[in-house]
Amino acid sequence: MIKKALASALLAGFGIYGVQAHAADNEVNIYSARHYQTDEALYGNFTKQTGIKVNRIEAKEDELLERIRNEGANSPADVFIAVDASRLANADEMGIFAPVKSKLLEERIPAHLRADNWFSYSTRARVIVYNKDMVKAEQAQTYEGLASPALKGMVCTRSGSHPYNLSLGAALVQHDGVAKTEEWAKGIVANFARAPKGGDTDQIKAVAAGECGIAIANSYYLARLMNSTKPD
């Protein structure tokens, strides 16, 4: 079984755009769907160490991929950054990446966190959050346990079509097989406290409010709520 503390296939990564070499010697053009302070530090340190200027265009993955498709061979993009393995796989299927052979990247990034045409540089844990007044701790130890009949009417989640949940499902297929994962998904649906809606923050708030007893969310959403000064 997969423990809740393990990250499923949720990661941020990048691919090198492959139509032609666009970057000037002292500039690199990044199309990024990530908007985090940690990235600001990454880009700043890169420029400081190399002298190479980082130019960014930021938008959602689908918008960036559509832009690259429309720009074709004239796209200025050098690097595409996405927030999830499923998005990187979609981009790879479009054929926009150039193969990258880097001994340094291969040494520093484990094989299960990279593919032929892209590399990951961060992972995120998709964890189980629960209301201790409604759910026992032993019921919140594994993803598979969320499908237990004991949690009927207790589970909240965002849409199953969201990349975060698609990647979680893919991880379960890898660990448990297709048949067991299909049964798990049916069990999750049978245990819904409500129809899927909202994002991860909404699921955590619903657990806190007692609308549902248990949910799945990326860990940093909980950290944001815990550190927020907003009353809601």
mmCIF file of C-alpha atoms in Angstrom:
data_model
loop_
_atom_site.group_PDB
_atom_site.id
_atom_site.type_symbol
_atom_site.label_atom_id
_atom_site.label_comp_id
_atom_site.label_asym_id
_atom_site.label_seq_id
_atom_site.Cartn_x
_atom_site.Cartn_y
_atom_site.Cartn_z
ATOM 1 C CA MET A 1 0.000 0.000 0.000
ATOM 2 C CA ILE A 2 1.054 3.575 -0.596
ATOM 3 C CA LYS A 3 1.437 5.565 2.600
ATOM 4 C CA LYS A 4 0.049 9.082 2.677
ATOM 5 C CA ALA A 5 3.502 10.506 3.362
ATOM 6 C CA LEU A 6 4.780 9.390 -0.020
ATOM 7 C CA ALA A 7 4.526 11.728 -2.965
ATOM 8 C CA SER A 8 2.597 10.326 -5.869
ATOM 9 C CA ALA A 9 3.568 11.350 -9.388
ATOM 10 C CA LEU A 10 3.154 15.015 -8.605
ATOM 11 C CA LEU A 11 6.089 17.062 -9.661
ATOM 12 C CA ALA A 12 7.241 20.170 -11.376
ATOM 13 C CA GLY A 13 9.569 19.785 -14.281
ATOM 14 C CA PHE A 14 10.825 21.193 -17.499
ATOM 15 C CA GLY A 15 11.432 20.267 -21.089
ATOM 16 C CA ILE A 16 13.664 21.891 -23.656
ATOM 17 C CA TYR A 17 11.744 23.263 -26.613
ATOM 18 C CA GLY A 18 12.909 21.467 -29.712
ATOM 19 C CA VAL A 19 12.176 23.295 -32.970
ATOM 20 C CA GLN A 20 15.407 25.221 -33.131
ATOM 21 C CA ALA A 21 17.918 26.952 -30.888
ATOM 22 C CA HIS A 22 16.392 30.277 -29.919
ATOM 23 C CA ALA A 23 18.361 31.459 -26.923
ATOM 24 C CA ALA A 24 20.923 34.176 -27.279
ATOM 25 C CA ASP A 25 24.226 33.523 -25.565
ATOM 26 C CA ASN A 26 23.203 35.653 -22.595
ATOM 27 C CA GLU A 27 19.443 35.028 -22.426
ATOM 28 C CA VAL A 28 17.037 32.120 -21.962
ATOM 29 C CA ASN A 29 13.298 32.275 -22.666
ATOM 30 C CA ILE A 30 11.103 30.318 -20.259
ATOM 31 C CA TYR A 31 7.396 29.558 -20.674
ATOM 32 C CA SER A 32 6.287 28.678 -17.156
ATOM 33 C CA ALA A 33 3.051 27.599 -15.490
ATOM 34 C CA ARG A 34 4.616 27.914 -12.034
ATOM 35 C CA HIS A 35 4.286 31.073 -9.953
ATOM 36 C CA TYR A 36 6.180 30.443 -6.737
ATOM 37 C CA GLN A 37 8.710 32.437 -4.731
ATOM 38 C CA THR A 38 11.063 29.481 -4.811
ATOM 39 C CA ASP A 39 11.231 29.856 -8.587
ATOM 40 C CA GLU A 40 12.115 33.531 -8.233
ATOM 41 C CA ALA A 41 15.084 32.497 -6.109
ATOM 42 C CA LEU A 42 16.024 29.797 -8.624
ATOM 43 C CA TYR A 43 16.040 32.219 -11.557
ATOM 44 C CA GLY A 44 17.875 34.874 -9.564
ATOM 45 C CA ASN A 45 20.609 32.483 -8.487
ATOM 46 C CA PHE A 46 20.934 31.159 -12.037
ATOM 47 C CA THR A 47 21.455 34.658 -13.437
ATOM 48 C CA LYS A 48 23.850 35.543 -10.635
ATOM 49 C CA GLN A 49 25.996 32.478 -11.248
ATOM 50 C CA THR A 50 25.923 32.460 -15.056
ATOM 51 C CA GLY A 51 25.219 36.022 -16.142
ATOM 52 C CA ILE A 52 22.394 34.679 -18.327
ATOM 53 C CA LYS A 53 19.192 36.728 -18.253
ATOM 54 C CA VAL A 54 15.942 34.818 -17.688
ATOM 55 C CA ASN A 55 12.961 36.028 -19.730
ATOM 56 C CA ARG A 56 9.629 34.593 -18.601
ATOM 57 C CA ILE A 57 6.139 34.241 -19.963
ATOM 58 C CA GLU A 58 3.771 32.883 -17.314
ATOM 59 C CA ALA A 59 0.321 31.392 -17.887
ATOM 60 C CA LYS A 60 -1.561 28.132 -17.448
ATOM 61 C CA GLU A 61 -0.084 25.076 -19.127
ATOM 62 C CA ASP A 62 -2.803 24.749 -21.757
ATOM 63 C CA GLU A 63 -2.437 28.398 -22.722
ATOM 64 C CA LEU A 64 1.320 28.090 -23.033
ATOM 65 C CA LEU A 65 1.111 24.914 -25.085
ATOM 66 C CA GLU A 66 -1.427 26.520 -27.403
ATOM 67 C CA ARG A 67 0.874 29.501 -27.774
ATOM 68 C CA ILE A 68 3.817 27.271 -28.629
ATOM 69 C CA ARG A 69 1.666 25.390 -31.133
ATOM 70 C CA ASN A 70 0.608 28.638 -32.802
ATOM 71 C CA GLU A 71 4.127 30.070 -32.828
ATOM 72 C CA GLY A 72 5.485 26.949 -34.460
ATOM 73 C CA ALA A 73 9.087 27.135 -35.643
ATOM 74 C CA ASN A 74 9.185 30.835 -34.787
ATOM 75 C CA SER A 75 8.518 30.337 -31.084
ATOM 76 C CA PRO A 76 11.113 32.068 -28.897
ATOM 77 C CA ALA A 77 10.592 29.468 -26.148
ATOM 78 C CA ASP A 78 13.679 27.651 -24.919
ATOM 79 C CA VAL A 79 12.251 25.944 -21.822
ATOM 80 C CA PHE A 80 8.708 24.890 -20.902
ATOM 81 C CA ILE A 81 7.942 24.433 -17.195
ATOM 82 C CA ALA A 82 4.818 22.657 -15.924
ATOM 83 C CA VAL A 83 3.547 21.779 -12.467
ATOM 84 C CA ASP A 84 2.656 18.136 -13.002
ATOM 85 C CA ALA A 85 3.942 15.018 -14.715
ATOM 86 C CA SER A 86 0.714 14.587 -16.685
ATOM 87 C CA ARG A 87 1.131 18.058 -18.209
ATOM 88 C CA LEU A 88 4.709 17.273 -19.161
ATOM 89 C CA ALA A 89 3.598 14.013 -20.749
ATOM 90 C CA ASN A 90 0.968 15.880 -22.778
ATOM 91 C CA ALA A 91 3.563 18.373 -23.948
ATOM 92 C CA ASP A 92 5.910 15.544 -24.866
ATOM 93 C CA GLU A 93 3.174 13.902 -26.936
ATOM 94 C CA MET A 94 2.862 17.157 -28.878
ATOM 95 C CA GLY A 95 6.461 16.671 -29.943
ATOM 96 C CA ILE A 96 7.673 20.069 -28.762
ATOM 97 C CA PHE A 97 10.639 18.828 -26.719
ATOM 98 C CA ALA A 98 14.163 18.196 -27.900
ATOM 99 C CA PRO A 99 15.982 15.205 -26.392
ATOM 100 C CA VAL A 100 18.419 16.255 -23.689
ATOM 101 C CA LYS A 101 21.514 14.278 -22.791
ATOM 102 C CA SER A 102 23.018 15.592 -19.593
ATOM 103 C CA LYS A 103 25.272 13.483 -17.403
ATOM 104 C CA LEU A 104 24.869 16.021 -14.595
ATOM 105 C CA LEU A 105 21.058 15.902 -14.655
ATOM 106 C CA GLU A 106 21.041 12.120 -14.912
ATOM 107 C CA GLU A 107 23.355 11.861 -11.906
ATOM 108 C CA ARG A 108 21.359 14.267 -9.749
ATOM 109 C CA ILE A 109 17.779 13.412 -10.742
ATOM 110 C CA PRO A 110 16.550 9.848 -10.017
ATOM 111 C CA ALA A 111 15.377 7.845 -13.013
ATOM 112 C CA HIS A 112 11.763 7.729 -11.789
ATOM 113 C CA LEU A 113 11.649 11.552 -11.790
ATOM 114 C CA ARG A 114 12.674 12.050 -15.398
ATOM 115 C CA ALA A 115 11.849 10.882 -18.892
ATOM 116 C CA ASP A 116 13.676 10.921 -22.221
ATOM 117 C CA ASN A 117 12.698 14.510 -22.970
ATOM 118 C CA TRP A 118 12.028 16.151 -19.592
ATOM 119 C CA PHE A 119 13.356 16.364 -16.056
ATOM 120 C CA SER A 120 11.668 17.169 -12.761
ATOM 121 C CA TYR A 121 13.138 19.527 -10.208
ATOM 122 C CA SER A 122 10.625 19.399 -7.366
ATOM 123 C CA THR A 123 8.051 17.010 -5.933
ATOM 124 C CA ARG A 124 4.963 17.548 -3.818
ATOM 125 C CA ALA A 125 3.170 15.234 -1.434
ATOM 126 C CA ARG A 126 -0.519 14.546 -2.025
ATOM 127 C CA VAL A 127 -1.595 13.838 1.528
ATOM 128 C CA ILE A 128 -4.658 12.758 3.451
ATOM 129 C CA VAL A 129 -6.253 15.337 5.746
ATOM 130 C CA TYR A 130 -8.965 14.326 8.193
ATOM 131 C CA ASN A 131 -11.211 15.633 10.953
ATOM 132 C CA LYS A 132 -10.154 13.807 14.111
ATOM 133 C CA ASP A 133 -13.668 14.155 15.532
ATOM 134 C CA MET A 134 -15.105 12.236 12.580
ATOM 135 C CA VAL A 135 -12.385 9.852 11.427
ATOM 136 C CA LYS A 136 -9.979 7.654 13.362
ATOM 137 C CA ALA A 137 -6.265 8.060 12.681
ATOM 138 C CA GLU A 138 -5.945 4.443 11.561
ATOM 139 C CA GLN A 139 -8.536 5.119 8.846
ATOM 140 C CA ALA A 140 -6.358 7.845 7.321
ATOM 141 C CA GLN A 141 -3.130 5.962 6.734
ATOM 142 C CA THR A 142 -3.295 5.030 3.042
ATOM 143 C CA TYR A 143 -4.841 6.186 -0.214
ATOM 144 C CA GLU A 144 -6.397 2.759 -0.605
ATOM 145 C CA GLY A 145 -8.116 3.122 2.746
ATOM 146 C CA LEU A 146 -10.187 6.017 1.410
ATOM 147 C CA ALA A 147 -12.277 3.469 -0.478
ATOM 148 C CA SER A 148 -13.193 1.557 2.687
ATOM 149 C CA PRO A 149 -16.960 1.247 3.308
ATOM 150 C CA ALA A 150 -16.259 2.558 6.817
ATOM 151 C CA LEU A 151 -15.763 6.008 5.255
ATOM 152 C CA LYS A 152 -19.064 6.095 3.385
ATOM 153 C CA GLY A 153 -20.322 9.682 3.158
ATOM 154 C CA MET A 154 -17.022 11.032 4.476
ATOM 155 C CA VAL A 155 -14.736 11.712 1.491
ATOM 156 C CA CYS A 156 -14.254 15.062 -0.238
ATOM 157 C CA THR A 157 -12.077 15.665 -3.279
ATOM 158 C CA ARG A 158 -11.647 17.985 -6.205
ATOM 159 C CA SER A 159 -12.524 16.759 -9.702
ATOM 160 C CA GLY A 160 -11.037 13.438 -10.687
ATOM 161 C CA SER A 161 -10.079 14.957 -14.045
ATOM 162 C CA HIS A 162 -7.677 17.410 -12.414
ATOM 163 C CA PRO A 163 -4.012 16.571 -13.107
ATOM 164 C CA TYR A 164 -3.271 16.211 -9.383
ATOM 165 C CA ASN A 165 -5.790 13.378 -9.108
ATOM 166 C CA LEU A 166 -4.913 11.909 -12.492
ATOM 167 C CA SER A 167 -1.304 11.626 -11.376
ATOM 168 C CA LEU A 168 -2.372 10.059 -8.087
ATOM 169 C CA GLY A 169 -4.428 7.527 -10.024
ATOM 170 C CA ALA A 170 -1.448 6.777 -12.252
ATOM 171 C CA ALA A 171 0.707 6.168 -9.171
ATOM 172 C CA LEU A 172 -1.877 3.748 -7.809
ATOM 173 C CA VAL A 173 -1.996 1.903 -11.128
ATOM 174 C CA GLN A 174 1.769 1.498 -10.960
ATOM 175 C CA HIS A 175 1.653 0.178 -7.399
ATOM 176 C CA ASP A 176 -1.627 -1.745 -7.314
ATOM 177 C CA GLY A 177 -2.486 -2.470 -10.950
ATOM 178 C CA VAL A 178 -5.344 -1.320 -13.162
ATOM 179 C CA ALA A 179 -8.071 -3.592 -11.785
ATOM 180 C CA LYS A 180 -7.486 -2.690 -8.139
ATOM 181 C CA THR A 181 -7.251 1.008 -8.988
ATOM 182 C CA GLU A 182 -10.576 0.873 -10.829
ATOM 183 C CA GLU A 183 -12.191 -0.720 -7.772
ATOM 184 C CA TRP A 184 -10.544 1.912 -5.587
ATOM 185 C CA ALA A 185 -11.978 4.709 -7.716
ATOM 186 C CA LYS A 186 -15.458 3.196 -7.463
ATOM 187 C CA GLY A 187 -15.037 2.970 -3.700
ATOM 188 C CA ILE A 188 -14.022 6.634 -3.512
ATOM 189 C CA VAL A 189 -17.128 7.667 -5.450
ATOM 190 C CA ALA A 190 -19.314 5.557 -3.169
ATOM 191 C CA ASN A 191 -17.810 7.354 -0.171
ATOM 192 C CA PHE A 192 -18.340 10.918 -1.406
ATOM 193 C CA ALA A 193 -19.731 13.341 1.151
ATOM 194 C CA ARG A 194 -20.603 15.654 -1.746
ATOM 195 C CA ALA A 195 -20.000 15.927 -5.470
ATOM 196 C CA PRO A 196 -16.410 16.925 -6.292
ATOM 197 C CA LYS A 197 -15.963 20.694 -6.409
ATOM 198 C CA GLY A 198 -13.430 23.401 -5.713
ATOM 199 C CA GLY A 199 -9.695 23.110 -5.255
ATOM 200 C CA ASP A 200 -7.518 21.549 -2.591
ATOM 201 C CA THR A 201 -7.997 24.470 -0.197
ATOM 202 C CA ASP A 202 -11.767 23.963 -0.395
ATOM 203 C CA GLN A 203 -11.389 20.307 0.560
ATOM 204 C CA ILE A 204 -9.323 21.177 3.632
ATOM 205 C CA LYS A 205 -11.836 23.820 4.709
ATOM 206 C CA ALA A 206 -14.675 21.325 4.270
ATOM 207 C CA VAL A 207 -12.875 18.863 6.536
ATOM 208 C CA ALA A 208 -12.324 21.558 9.165
ATOM 209 C CA ALA A 209 -15.996 22.549 8.983
ATOM 210 C CA GLY A 210 -17.183 18.957 9.335
ATOM 211 C CA GLU A 211 -18.804 18.907 5.899
ATOM 212 C CA CYS A 212 -16.674 15.865 5.203
ATOM 213 C CA GLY A 213 -14.464 13.764 7.404
ATOM 214 C CA ILE A 214 -11.489 13.154 5.158
ATOM 215 C CA ALA A 215 -9.980 14.510 1.944
ATOM 216 C CA ILE A 216 -6.929 14.518 -0.310
ATOM 217 C CA ALA A 217 -4.861 17.654 -0.856
ATOM 218 C CA ASN A 218 -1.354 18.752 -1.680
ATOM 219 C CA SER A 219 0.505 19.400 1.547
ATOM 220 C CA TYR A 220 1.400 23.019 0.840
ATOM 221 C CA TYR A 221 -2.262 24.056 0.722
ATOM 222 C CA LEU A 222 -2.548 23.049 4.371
ATOM 223 C CA ALA A 223 0.628 24.963 5.197
ATOM 224 C CA ARG A 224 -0.778 28.075 3.515
ATOM 225 C CA LEU A 225 -3.973 27.889 5.537
ATOM 226 C CA MET A 226 -2.096 27.347 8.776
ATOM 227 C CA ASN A 227 0.089 30.391 8.113
ATOM 228 C CA SER A 228 -2.681 32.614 6.750
ATOM 229 C CA THR A 229 -3.782 35.708 8.670
ATOM 230 C CA LYS A 230 -7.155 35.789 6.911
ATOM 231 C CA PRO A 231 -10.122 34.926 9.163
ATOM 232 C CA ASP A 232 -11.609 32.496 6.643
#
